[in-house]
Amino acid sequence: MIKEITIQTKKRNEIIDVTKHVEEAARNIENGIITAYVPHTTAGITINENADPTVKEDMLRKLSELIPEKDDYKHAEGNSDSHLKATLTGNSTTIIVKNGKPLLGTWQGIMFCEYDGPRTRKLIIHVKK
Amino acid sequence: MIKEITIQTKKRNEIIDVTKHVEEAARNIENGIITAYVPHTTAGITINENADPTVKEDMLRKLSELIPEKDDYKHAEGNSDSHLKATLTGNSTTIIVKNGKPLLGTWQGIMFCEYDGPRTRKLIIHVKK
Amino acid sequence: MIKEITIQTKKRNEIIDVTKHVEEAARNIENGIITAYVPHTTAGITINENADPTVKEDMLRKLSELIPEKDDYKHAEGNSDSHLKATLTGNSTTIIVKNGKPLLGTWQGIMFCEYDGPRTRKLIIHVKK
């Protein structure tokens, strides 16, 4: 089963919790594997803390300090930083499904990472029994 | 098949070889895919050199230089660096199984990456024919 | 189905488009999942922009600025930077197959990342219905 989710981002750099979409997809199977796939080159997906919002702020701030928007880049679109951040984050993640639920740790949430927003983005969820 | 392994880490930053646990799980199937999944938000998993221990030391040292423990973080728990390192490393890895063995390269080992230890951690191994 | 591709790299740091090999493997199945796996510890694989070549140049240049070849490393082989880059990039990627084609976004290509070339490398492609 393949499901496509639309995500509207609001900032240039933003982390958005998409766990609920994966939970909905997991309900269709007892056990298996979900692949959450980002079909973009300036956004990524990760699994990280979903409780304290300052974690996301710290992560985005430190990442932008390491890979600044303005630098000695050749690419004319002004988003070379976004491409590198996307690769370092990764554009897909694998989640184990057990008894119809994603097998996430206590503090884990599935996070869509926007690095060149605001944009209308897609997330593809593939469910495999 | 889902198997849960317990890992006791001893340092704040530490890379621990967990290849043997994946090898044991691979014995149950002829061919397939293994997902090794870390259910934590301040630890990760990677596949890298398992021979010379200085590789791990260099990787951890350089990563901590880029993302220091003390910085201008908002998150009060003092482990924002650990969260960012976990995302950059990734919290799961996929291994191909062929003839009951993980298809690893000559120098590859599967490495649990602790970034906020010492702690008692879990590693979930999912085997799919 | 497992397929092994040989890749000849020409520079120490180089990004090579390997999308066509994954497309060929995808033709064998209607729907499923492909794992593209790099069995090396100083190379990686990512999905990123395949149009403007300056994106690759910017990514490689910035990454080498963050993780320089020469530094205070203990590992005697002179490629500790390559190992860390490989872990940050990741050594495998998952691609969804739909109607015999990899479900890639408009600008996405599958990119082999050499960080310690020139070398003769392998890419393992695993196809699962």
mmCIF file of C-alpha atoms in Angstrom:
data_model
loop_
_atom_site.group_PDB
_atom_site.id
_atom_site.type_symbol
_atom_site.label_atom_id
_atom_site.label_comp_id
_atom_site.label_asym_id
_atom_site.label_seq_id
_atom_site.Cartn_x
_atom_site.Cartn_y
_atom_site.Cartn_z
ATOM 1 C CA MET A 1 0.000 0.000 0.000
ATOM 2 C CA ILE A 2 1.267 3.467 -0.926
ATOM 3 C CA LYS A 3 -0.208 6.621 0.606
ATOM 4 C CA GLU A 4 0.707 10.208 -0.218
ATOM 5 C CA ILE A 5 0.458 12.941 2.418
ATOM 6 C CA THR A 6 0.613 16.702 1.709
ATOM 7 C CA ILE A 7 2.546 18.857 4.174
ATOM 8 C CA GLN A 8 2.474 22.655 4.161
ATOM 9 C CA THR A 9 5.599 24.120 5.704
ATOM 10 C CA LYS A 10 5.749 27.706 6.962
ATOM 11 C CA LYS A 11 9.421 28.527 7.538
ATOM 12 C CA ARG A 12 12.715 28.068 5.666
ATOM 13 C CA ASN A 13 13.886 25.593 8.327
ATOM 14 C CA GLU A 14 11.208 23.677 10.189
ATOM 15 C CA ILE A 15 10.677 20.294 11.827
ATOM 16 C CA ILE A 16 7.111 18.950 11.653
ATOM 17 C CA ASP A 17 5.807 15.901 13.539
ATOM 18 C CA VAL A 18 4.250 13.456 11.048
ATOM 19 C CA THR A 19 3.908 10.483 13.428
ATOM 20 C CA LYS A 20 0.095 10.430 13.186
ATOM 21 C CA HIS A 21 0.214 9.726 9.435
ATOM 22 C CA VAL A 22 2.474 6.724 9.987
ATOM 23 C CA GLU A 23 0.225 5.524 12.837
ATOM 24 C CA GLU A 24 -2.801 5.674 10.528
ATOM 25 C CA ALA A 25 -0.995 3.674 7.844
ATOM 26 C CA ALA A 26 0.177 1.083 10.407
ATOM 27 C CA ARG A 27 -3.423 0.269 11.349
ATOM 28 C CA ASN A 28 -3.840 -1.523 7.996
ATOM 29 C CA ILE A 29 -1.415 -4.295 8.880
ATOM 30 C CA GLU A 30 -0.688 -6.504 11.871
ATOM 31 C CA ASN A 31 3.083 -6.684 11.418
ATOM 32 C CA GLY A 32 5.503 -5.374 8.836
ATOM 33 C CA ILE A 33 7.645 -2.470 7.749
ATOM 34 C CA ILE A 34 6.778 1.103 6.847
ATOM 35 C CA THR A 35 9.009 3.232 4.655
ATOM 36 C CA ALA A 36 8.362 6.971 5.019
ATOM 37 C CA TYR A 37 9.882 8.589 1.914
ATOM 38 C CA VAL A 38 10.443 12.283 1.123
ATOM 39 C CA PRO A 39 10.463 12.855 -2.694
ATOM 40 C CA HIS A 40 12.322 16.184 -2.409
ATOM 41 C CA THR A 41 16.001 17.195 -2.477
ATOM 42 C CA THR A 42 15.869 20.015 0.084
ATOM 43 C CA ALA A 43 13.881 18.271 2.825
ATOM 44 C CA GLY A 44 14.482 15.168 4.905
ATOM 45 C CA ILE A 45 12.936 12.893 7.502
ATOM 46 C CA THR A 46 14.238 11.754 10.877
ATOM 47 C CA ILE A 47 13.070 10.089 14.065
ATOM 48 C CA ASN A 48 13.799 12.157 17.148
ATOM 49 C CA GLU A 49 12.335 13.721 20.299
ATOM 50 C CA ASN A 50 8.670 14.716 20.083
ATOM 51 C CA ALA A 51 8.208 16.127 23.573
ATOM 52 C CA ASP A 52 10.189 19.331 24.230
ATOM 53 C CA PRO A 53 10.023 21.722 21.226
ATOM 54 C CA THR A 54 13.377 23.309 22.168
ATOM 55 C CA VAL A 55 15.119 20.137 20.924
ATOM 56 C CA LYS A 56 13.951 20.917 17.374
ATOM 57 C CA GLU A 57 14.993 24.565 17.726
ATOM 58 C CA ASP A 58 18.470 23.597 18.958
ATOM 59 C CA MET A 59 18.932 21.038 16.198
ATOM 60 C CA LEU A 60 17.909 23.452 13.433
ATOM 61 C CA ARG A 61 19.981 26.316 14.858
ATOM 62 C CA LYS A 62 23.159 24.260 15.268
ATOM 63 C CA LEU A 63 22.759 22.665 11.819
ATOM 64 C CA SER A 64 22.418 26.124 10.229
ATOM 65 C CA GLU A 65 25.505 27.274 12.092
ATOM 66 C CA LEU A 66 27.502 24.387 10.604
ATOM 67 C CA ILE A 67 25.960 24.734 7.134
ATOM 68 C CA PRO A 68 24.997 28.387 6.678
ATOM 69 C CA GLU A 69 22.559 29.604 4.016
ATOM 70 C CA LYS A 70 25.087 32.137 2.702
ATOM 71 C CA ASP A 71 28.509 30.748 1.904
ATOM 72 C CA ASP A 72 30.878 30.373 -1.033
ATOM 73 C CA TYR A 73 28.408 28.212 -3.009
ATOM 74 C CA LYS A 74 28.377 27.855 -6.816
ATOM 75 C CA HIS A 75 24.757 26.694 -7.189
ATOM 76 C CA ALA A 76 22.731 29.731 -8.259
ATOM 77 C CA GLU A 77 19.446 28.878 -6.521
ATOM 78 C CA GLY A 78 20.705 29.852 -3.056
ATOM 79 C CA ASN A 79 19.819 26.528 -1.444
ATOM 80 C CA SER A 80 23.034 24.498 -1.481
ATOM 81 C CA ASP A 81 22.818 24.436 2.314
ATOM 82 C CA SER A 82 19.348 22.846 2.037
ATOM 83 C CA HIS A 83 20.643 20.079 -0.252
ATOM 84 C CA LEU A 84 23.500 19.206 2.107
ATOM 85 C CA LYS A 85 21.222 19.236 5.153
ATOM 86 C CA ALA A 86 18.804 16.917 3.309
ATOM 87 C CA THR A 87 21.570 14.400 2.601
ATOM 88 C CA LEU A 88 22.887 14.490 6.174
ATOM 89 C CA THR A 89 19.363 13.971 7.559
ATOM 90 C CA GLY A 90 18.346 11.348 4.998
ATOM 91 C CA ASN A 91 15.236 11.304 2.827
ATOM 92 C CA SER A 92 13.626 8.122 4.108
ATOM 93 C CA THR A 93 13.162 6.247 7.342
ATOM 94 C CA THR A 94 12.125 2.684 8.174
ATOM 95 C CA ILE A 95 9.638 1.907 10.932
ATOM 96 C CA ILE A 96 8.798 -1.570 12.276
ATOM 97 C CA VAL A 97 5.057 -2.252 12.756
ATOM 98 C CA LYS A 98 3.927 -4.568 15.558
ATOM 99 C CA ASN A 99 0.262 -5.313 16.313
ATOM 100 C CA GLY A 100 -0.901 -2.467 14.071
ATOM 101 C CA LYS A 101 1.322 0.169 15.691
ATOM 102 C CA PRO A 102 4.681 1.700 14.785
ATOM 103 C CA LEU A 103 7.295 0.330 17.200
ATOM 104 C CA LEU A 104 8.617 3.723 18.368
ATOM 105 C CA GLY A 105 10.586 4.408 21.542
ATOM 106 C CA THR A 106 8.937 6.383 24.366
ATOM 107 C CA TRP A 107 10.275 9.761 23.231
ATOM 108 C CA GLN A 108 10.398 9.095 19.491
ATOM 109 C CA GLY A 109 8.338 10.938 16.917
ATOM 110 C CA ILE A 110 8.684 10.866 13.122
ATOM 111 C CA MET A 111 9.784 14.296 11.949
ATOM 112 C CA PHE A 112 9.579 15.882 8.496
ATOM 113 C CA CYS A 113 12.529 18.285 8.120
ATOM 114 C CA GLU A 114 11.994 21.293 5.858
ATOM 115 C CA TYR A 115 15.247 22.995 4.844
ATOM 116 C CA ASP A 116 14.067 25.271 2.003
ATOM 117 C CA GLY A 117 10.535 26.355 2.856
ATOM 118 C CA PRO A 118 7.957 27.531 3.007
ATOM 119 C CA ARG A 119 6.711 25.008 0.445
ATOM 120 C CA THR A 120 3.968 22.484 -0.182
ATOM 121 C CA ARG A 121 5.663 19.113 0.319
ATOM 122 C CA LYS A 122 4.783 15.463 -0.073
ATOM 123 C CA LEU A 123 5.484 12.473 2.137
ATOM 124 C CA ILE A 124 5.078 8.981 0.683
ATOM 125 C CA ILE A 125 4.206 6.181 3.077
ATOM 126 C CA HIS A 126 4.777 2.625 1.882
ATOM 127 C CA VAL A 127 3.378 -0.219 3.973
ATOM 128 C CA LYS A 128 4.705 -3.769 3.561
ATOM 129 C CA LYS A 129 3.285 -6.799 5.373
ATOM 130 C CA MET B 1 10.566 -11.975 13.585
ATOM 131 C CA ILE B 2 11.400 -9.229 16.088
ATOM 132 C CA LYS B 3 14.227 -9.570 18.605
ATOM 133 C CA GLU B 4 15.202 -7.095 21.311
ATOM 134 C CA ILE B 5 18.804 -6.756 22.459
ATOM 135 C CA THR B 6 19.953 -4.913 25.605
ATOM 136 C CA ILE B 7 23.151 -2.852 25.357
ATOM 137 C CA GLN B 8 24.939 -1.352 28.359
ATOM 138 C CA THR B 9 26.995 1.674 27.378
ATOM 139 C CA LYS B 10 29.792 3.019 29.570
ATOM 140 C CA LYS B 11 30.691 6.460 28.251
ATOM 141 C CA ARG B 12 28.830 9.590 27.128
ATOM 142 C CA ASN B 13 30.009 9.013 23.545
ATOM 143 C CA GLU B 14 30.751 5.442 22.545
ATOM 144 C CA ILE B 15 30.587 3.209 19.476
ATOM 145 C CA ILE B 16 29.805 -0.458 20.183
ATOM 146 C CA ASP B 17 30.016 -3.287 17.626
ATOM 147 C CA VAL B 18 26.669 -5.123 17.482
ATOM 148 C CA THR B 19 27.368 -7.191 14.355
ATOM 149 C CA LYS B 20 27.122 -10.523 16.192
ATOM 150 C CA HIS B 21 23.482 -9.863 17.157
ATOM 151 C CA VAL B 22 22.556 -9.242 13.530
ATOM 152 C CA GLU B 23 24.494 -12.351 12.456
ATOM 153 C CA GLU B 24 22.534 -14.441 14.968
ATOM 154 C CA ALA B 25 19.233 -13.085 13.669
ATOM 155 C CA ALA B 26 20.257 -13.687 10.035
ATOM 156 C CA ARG B 27 20.694 -17.414 10.701
ATOM 157 C CA ASN B 28 16.902 -17.767 10.896
ATOM 158 C CA ILE B 29 16.373 -16.969 7.232
ATOM 159 C CA GLU B 30 17.954 -17.917 3.917
ATOM 160 C CA ASN B 31 17.480 -14.574 2.194
ATOM 161 C CA GLY B 32 15.836 -11.314 3.187
ATOM 162 C CA ILE B 33 16.252 -7.977 4.859
ATOM 163 C CA ILE B 34 17.134 -7.056 8.427
ATOM 164 C CA THR B 35 16.216 -3.710 9.952
ATOM 165 C CA ALA B 36 18.292 -2.814 13.014
ATOM 166 C CA TYR B 37 16.338 -0.111 14.843
ATOM 167 C CA VAL B 38 17.362 2.076 17.789
ATOM 168 C CA PRO B 39 14.280 3.182 19.819
ATOM 169 C CA HIS B 40 16.101 6.138 21.410
ATOM 170 C CA THR B 41 16.519 9.809 20.508
ATOM 171 C CA THR B 42 20.110 10.299 21.691
ATOM 172 C CA ALA B 43 21.694 7.218 20.127
ATOM 173 C CA GLY B 44 22.067 5.981 16.560
ATOM 174 C CA ILE B 45 23.283 3.109 14.426
ATOM 175 C CA THR B 46 25.724 3.047 11.539
ATOM 176 C CA ILE B 47 27.749 0.616 9.460
ATOM 177 C CA ASN B 48 31.455 1.413 9.442
ATOM 178 C CA GLU B 49 34.965 0.077 10.045
ATOM 179 C CA ASN B 50 35.229 -2.707 12.634
ATOM 180 C CA ALA B 51 38.989 -3.307 12.495
ATOM 181 C CA ASP B 52 41.083 -0.371 13.784
ATOM 182 C CA PRO B 53 39.546 1.133 16.977
ATOM 183 C CA THR B 54 41.126 4.540 16.249
ATOM 184 C CA VAL B 55 38.536 5.046 13.482
ATOM 185 C CA LYS B 56 35.769 5.129 16.105
ATOM 186 C CA GLU B 57 37.815 7.469 18.319
ATOM 187 C CA ASP B 58 38.446 9.873 15.426
ATOM 188 C CA MET B 59 34.790 9.836 14.359
ATOM 189 C CA LEU B 60 33.508 10.549 17.868
ATOM 190 C CA ARG B 61 36.126 13.235 18.534
ATOM 191 C CA LYS B 62 35.511 15.110 15.272
ATOM 192 C CA LEU B 63 31.726 14.866 15.635
ATOM 193 C CA SER B 64 31.949 16.339 19.158
ATOM 194 C CA GLU B 65 34.148 19.134 17.842
ATOM 195 C CA LEU B 66 31.464 20.025 15.268
ATOM 196 C CA ILE B 67 28.559 19.585 17.700
ATOM 197 C CA PRO B 68 29.891 20.353 21.196
ATOM 198 C CA GLU B 69 28.108 19.306 24.392
ATOM 199 C CA LYS B 70 28.151 22.861 25.710
ATOM 200 C CA ASP B 71 26.786 25.511 23.357
ATOM 201 C CA ASP B 72 24.018 28.080 23.173
ATOM 202 C CA TYR B 73 21.257 25.441 23.472
ATOM 203 C CA LYS B 74 17.732 26.124 24.798
ATOM 204 C CA HIS B 75 16.869 22.528 25.740
ATOM 205 C CA ALA B 76 17.340 22.231 29.509
ATOM 206 C CA GLU B 77 18.462 18.589 29.664
ATOM 207 C CA GLY B 78 21.976 19.340 28.382
ATOM 208 C CA ASN B 79 21.836 16.806 25.553
ATOM 209 C CA SER B 80 20.858 18.811 22.470
ATOM 210 C CA ASP B 81 24.171 17.760 20.942
ATOM 211 C CA SER B 82 23.182 14.109 21.451
ATOM 212 C CA HIS B 83 19.855 14.609 19.637
ATOM 213 C CA LEU B 84 21.520 16.252 16.627
ATOM 214 C CA LYS B 85 24.230 13.566 16.463
ATOM 215 C CA ALA B 86 21.505 10.884 16.564
ATOM 216 C CA THR B 87 19.693 12.453 13.599
ATOM 217 C CA LEU B 88 22.898 12.853 11.567
ATOM 218 C CA THR B 89 23.857 9.218 12.236
ATOM 219 C CA GLY B 90 20.374 7.810 11.728
ATOM 220 C CA ASN B 91 18.433 5.516 14.076
ATOM 221 C CA SER B 92 18.049 2.496 11.810
ATOM 222 C CA THR B 93 20.007 0.597 9.224
ATOM 223 C CA THR B 94 19.076 -1.983 6.605
ATOM 224 C CA ILE B 95 21.133 -5.115 6.014
ATOM 225 C CA ILE B 96 20.677 -7.593 3.157
ATOM 226 C CA VAL B 97 20.757 -11.283 4.166
ATOM 227 C CA LYS B 98 22.122 -13.871 1.718
ATOM 228 C CA ASN B 99 22.432 -17.579 2.558
ATOM 229 C CA GLY B 100 21.804 -16.923 6.252
ATOM 230 C CA LYS B 101 24.480 -14.241 6.585
ATOM 231 C CA PRO B 102 24.419 -10.437 6.589
ATOM 232 C CA LEU B 103 25.904 -9.229 3.286
ATOM 233 C CA LEU B 104 28.532 -6.920 4.809
ATOM 234 C CA GLY B 105 31.659 -5.611 3.094
ATOM 235 C CA THR B 106 35.075 -6.874 4.252
ATOM 236 C CA TRP B 107 35.670 -4.041 6.709
ATOM 237 C CA GLN B 108 32.062 -3.374 7.688
ATOM 238 C CA GLY B 109 30.652 -3.844 11.155
ATOM 239 C CA ILE B 110 27.281 -2.732 12.535
ATOM 240 C CA MET B 111 27.879 -0.087 15.170
ATOM 241 C CA PHE B 112 25.576 1.157 17.937
ATOM 242 C CA CYS B 113 26.369 4.842 18.572
ATOM 243 C CA GLU B 114 25.809 6.108 22.112
ATOM 244 C CA TYR B 115 25.708 9.917 22.338
ATOM 245 C CA ASP B 116 24.289 10.450 25.842
ATOM 246 C CA GLY B 117 25.541 7.591 27.983
ATOM 247 C CA PRO B 118 26.225 5.761 30.053
ATOM 248 C CA ARG B 119 22.774 4.191 29.743
ATOM 249 C CA THR B 120 21.023 0.864 29.316
ATOM 250 C CA ARG B 121 19.875 0.844 25.700
ATOM 251 C CA LYS B 122 17.804 -1.334 23.415
ATOM 252 C CA LEU B 123 18.346 -2.444 19.851
ATOM 253 C CA ILE B 124 15.417 -3.923 17.934
ATOM 254 C CA ILE B 125 16.220 -6.384 15.155
ATOM 255 C CA HIS B 126 13.475 -7.084 12.621
ATOM 256 C CA VAL B 127 13.987 -9.963 10.188
ATOM 257 C CA LYS B 128 11.957 -10.174 6.991
ATOM 258 C CA LYS B 129 12.124 -13.077 4.511
ATOM 259 C CA MET C 1 16.935 -10.635 -6.330
ATOM 260 C CA ILE C 2 20.426 -9.304 -5.619
ATOM 261 C CA LYS C 3 22.487 -7.512 -8.262
ATOM 262 C CA GLU C 4 26.038 -6.239 -7.914
ATOM 263 C CA ILE C 5 27.225 -3.177 -9.837
ATOM 264 C CA THR C 6 30.863 -2.093 -10.236
ATOM 265 C CA ILE C 7 31.632 1.625 -10.046
ATOM 266 C CA GLN C 8 34.985 3.137 -10.954
ATOM 267 C CA THR C 9 35.548 6.434 -9.163
ATOM 268 C CA LYS C 10 38.121 8.979 -10.341
ATOM 269 C CA LYS C 11 38.580 11.495 -7.529
ATOM 270 C CA ARG C 12 39.085 11.382 -3.757
ATOM 271 C CA ASN C 13 35.641 12.990 -3.269
ATOM 272 C CA GLU C 14 33.066 12.400 -5.982
ATOM 273 C CA ILE C 15 29.312 12.021 -6.373
ATOM 274 C CA ILE C 16 28.204 9.642 -9.152
ATOM 275 C CA ASP C 17 24.629 9.233 -10.401
ATOM 276 C CA VAL C 18 23.630 5.549 -10.192
ATOM 277 C CA THR C 19 19.887 6.018 -10.823
ATOM 278 C CA LYS C 20 19.935 4.016 -14.064
ATOM 279 C CA HIS C 21 21.091 0.856 -12.249
ATOM 280 C CA VAL C 22 18.190 1.102 -9.830
ATOM 281 C CA GLU C 23 15.775 1.764 -12.707
ATOM 282 C CA GLU C 24 16.991 -1.389 -14.459
ATOM 283 C CA ALA C 25 16.509 -3.465 -11.300
ATOM 284 C CA ALA C 26 13.015 -1.990 -10.744
ATOM 285 C CA ARG C 27 11.845 -3.311 -14.136
ATOM 286 C CA ASN C 28 11.839 -6.843 -12.720
ATOM 287 C CA ILE C 29 8.982 -6.149 -10.315
ATOM 288 C CA GLU C 30 5.616 -4.390 -10.437
ATOM 289 C CA ASN C 31 5.676 -3.035 -6.884
ATOM 290 C CA GLY C 32 8.057 -3.369 -3.974
ATOM 291 C CA ILE C 33 11.124 -1.995 -2.274
ATOM 292 C CA ILE C 34 14.700 -1.635 -3.465
ATOM 293 C CA THR C 35 17.629 -1.406 -1.047
ATOM 294 C CA ALA C 36 20.742 0.114 -2.614
ATOM 295 C CA TYR C 37 23.628 -0.910 -0.346
ATOM 296 C CA VAL C 38 27.263 0.255 -0.330
ATOM 297 C CA PRO C 39 29.567 -2.474 1.136
ATOM 298 C CA HIS C 40 32.369 -0.007 1.916
ATOM 299 C CA THR C 41 33.311 2.090 4.958
ATOM 300 C CA THR C 42 34.601 5.203 3.161
ATOM 301 C CA ALA C 43 31.761 5.680 0.656
ATOM 302 C CA GLY C 44 28.045 6.302 0.998
ATOM 303 C CA ILE C 45 24.804 6.651 -0.925
ATOM 304 C CA THR C 46 22.233 9.433 -0.925
ATOM 305 C CA ILE C 47 19.253 10.668 -2.905
ATOM 306 C CA ASN C 48 19.630 14.274 -4.005
ATOM 307 C CA GLU C 49 19.528 16.681 -6.957
ATOM 308 C CA ASN C 50 20.510 15.185 -10.321
ATOM 309 C CA ALA C 51 20.106 18.287 -12.490
ATOM 310 C CA ASP C 52 22.618 21.067 -11.724
ATOM 311 C CA PRO C 53 26.152 19.622 -11.146
ATOM 312 C CA THR C 54 27.116 22.600 -8.944
ATOM 313 C CA VAL C 55 24.903 21.141 -6.191
ATOM 314 C CA LYS C 56 27.239 18.135 -5.916
ATOM 315 C CA GLU C 57 30.314 20.410 -5.958
ATOM 316 C CA ASP C 58 28.892 22.619 -3.192
ATOM 317 C CA MET C 59 27.926 19.615 -1.070
ATOM 318 C CA LEU C 60 31.354 17.990 -1.366
ATOM 319 C CA ARG C 61 33.215 21.251 -0.779
ATOM 320 C CA LYS C 62 31.217 22.220 2.327
ATOM 321 C CA LEU C 63 31.431 18.698 3.761
ATOM 322 C CA SER C 64 35.232 18.719 3.348
ATOM 323 C CA GLU C 65 35.379 22.105 5.044
ATOM 324 C CA LEU C 66 33.526 20.691 8.066
ATOM 325 C CA ILE C 67 35.453 17.391 8.068
ATOM 326 C CA PRO C 68 38.910 18.099 6.600
ATOM 327 C CA GLU C 69 41.226 15.388 5.284
ATOM 328 C CA LYS C 70 44.080 16.616 7.493
ATOM 329 C CA ASP C 71 43.234 17.021 11.167
ATOM 330 C CA ASP C 72 44.280 15.694 14.541
ATOM 331 C CA TYR C 73 43.297 12.105 13.665
ATOM 332 C CA LYS C 74 44.781 8.969 15.304
ATOM 333 C CA HIS C 75 43.907 6.500 12.514
ATOM 334 C CA ALA C 76 47.085 5.975 10.495
ATOM 335 C CA GLU C 77 45.531 5.423 7.084
ATOM 336 C CA GLY C 78 44.755 9.111 6.541
ATOM 337 C CA ASN C 79 41.076 8.577 5.823
ATOM 338 C CA SER C 80 39.296 9.211 9.107
ATOM 339 C CA ASP C 81 37.458 12.055 7.361
ATOM 340 C CA SER C 82 36.180 9.541 4.775
ATOM 341 C CA HIS C 83 34.816 7.218 7.482
ATOM 342 C CA LEU C 84 32.947 10.041 9.225
ATOM 343 C CA LYS C 85 31.517 11.359 5.933
ATOM 344 C CA ALA C 86 30.352 7.817 5.084
ATOM 345 C CA THR C 87 28.471 7.529 8.382
ATOM 346 C CA LEU C 88 26.867 10.969 8.045
ATOM 347 C CA THR C 89 25.749 10.168 4.487
ATOM 348 C CA GLY C 90 24.628 6.622 5.228
ATOM 349 C CA ASN C 91 25.617 3.445 3.397
ATOM 350 C CA SER C 92 22.201 2.357 2.158
ATOM 351 C CA THR C 93 19.019 3.897 0.818
ATOM 352 C CA THR C 94 15.493 2.578 0.358
ATOM 353 C CA ILE C 95 13.498 3.232 -2.818
ATOM 354 C CA ILE C 96 9.816 2.441 -3.344
ATOM 355 C CA VAL C 97 8.972 0.768 -6.686
ATOM 356 C CA LYS C 98 5.606 1.462 -8.325
ATOM 357 C CA ASN C 99 4.591 -0.007 -11.698
ATOM 358 C CA GLY C 100 8.156 -1.100 -12.434
ATOM 359 C CA LYS C 101 9.720 2.292 -11.737
ATOM 360 C CA PRO C 102 11.507 3.811 -8.734
ATOM 361 C CA LEU C 103 9.179 6.353 -7.134
ATOM 362 C CA LEU C 104 11.602 9.297 -7.210
ATOM 363 C CA GLY C 105 10.699 12.974 -6.940
ATOM 364 C CA THR C 106 11.134 15.205 -10.010
ATOM 365 C CA TRP C 107 14.643 16.356 -9.102
ATOM 366 C CA GLN C 108 15.810 13.238 -7.297
ATOM 367 C CA GLY C 109 18.647 11.012 -8.444
ATOM 368 C CA ILE C 110 20.378 8.186 -6.563
ATOM 369 C CA MET C 111 23.964 9.207 -5.875
ATOM 370 C CA PHE C 112 26.977 7.083 -4.974
ATOM 371 C CA CYS C 113 29.275 9.166 -2.741
ATOM 372 C CA GLU C 114 32.994 8.404 -2.954
ATOM 373 C CA TYR C 115 34.997 9.847 -0.049
ATOM 374 C CA ASP C 116 38.323 8.022 -0.410
ATOM 375 C CA GLY C 117 38.871 7.458 -4.119
ATOM 376 C CA PRO C 118 39.840 6.849 -6.719
ATOM 377 C CA ARG C 119 38.810 3.226 -6.192
ATOM 378 C CA THR C 120 36.872 0.400 -7.798
ATOM 379 C CA ARG C 121 33.675 0.186 -5.765
ATOM 380 C CA LYS C 122 30.617 -2.028 -5.544
ATOM 381 C CA LEU C 123 26.959 -1.213 -5.182
ATOM 382 C CA ILE C 124 24.562 -3.986 -4.154
ATOM 383 C CA ILE C 125 20.953 -3.678 -5.290
ATOM 384 C CA HIS C 126 18.376 -5.821 -3.496
ATOM 385 C CA VAL C 127 14.889 -6.015 -4.972
ATOM 386 C CA LYS C 128 11.956 -7.183 -2.845
ATOM 387 C CA LYS C 129 8.413 -7.690 -4.178
#
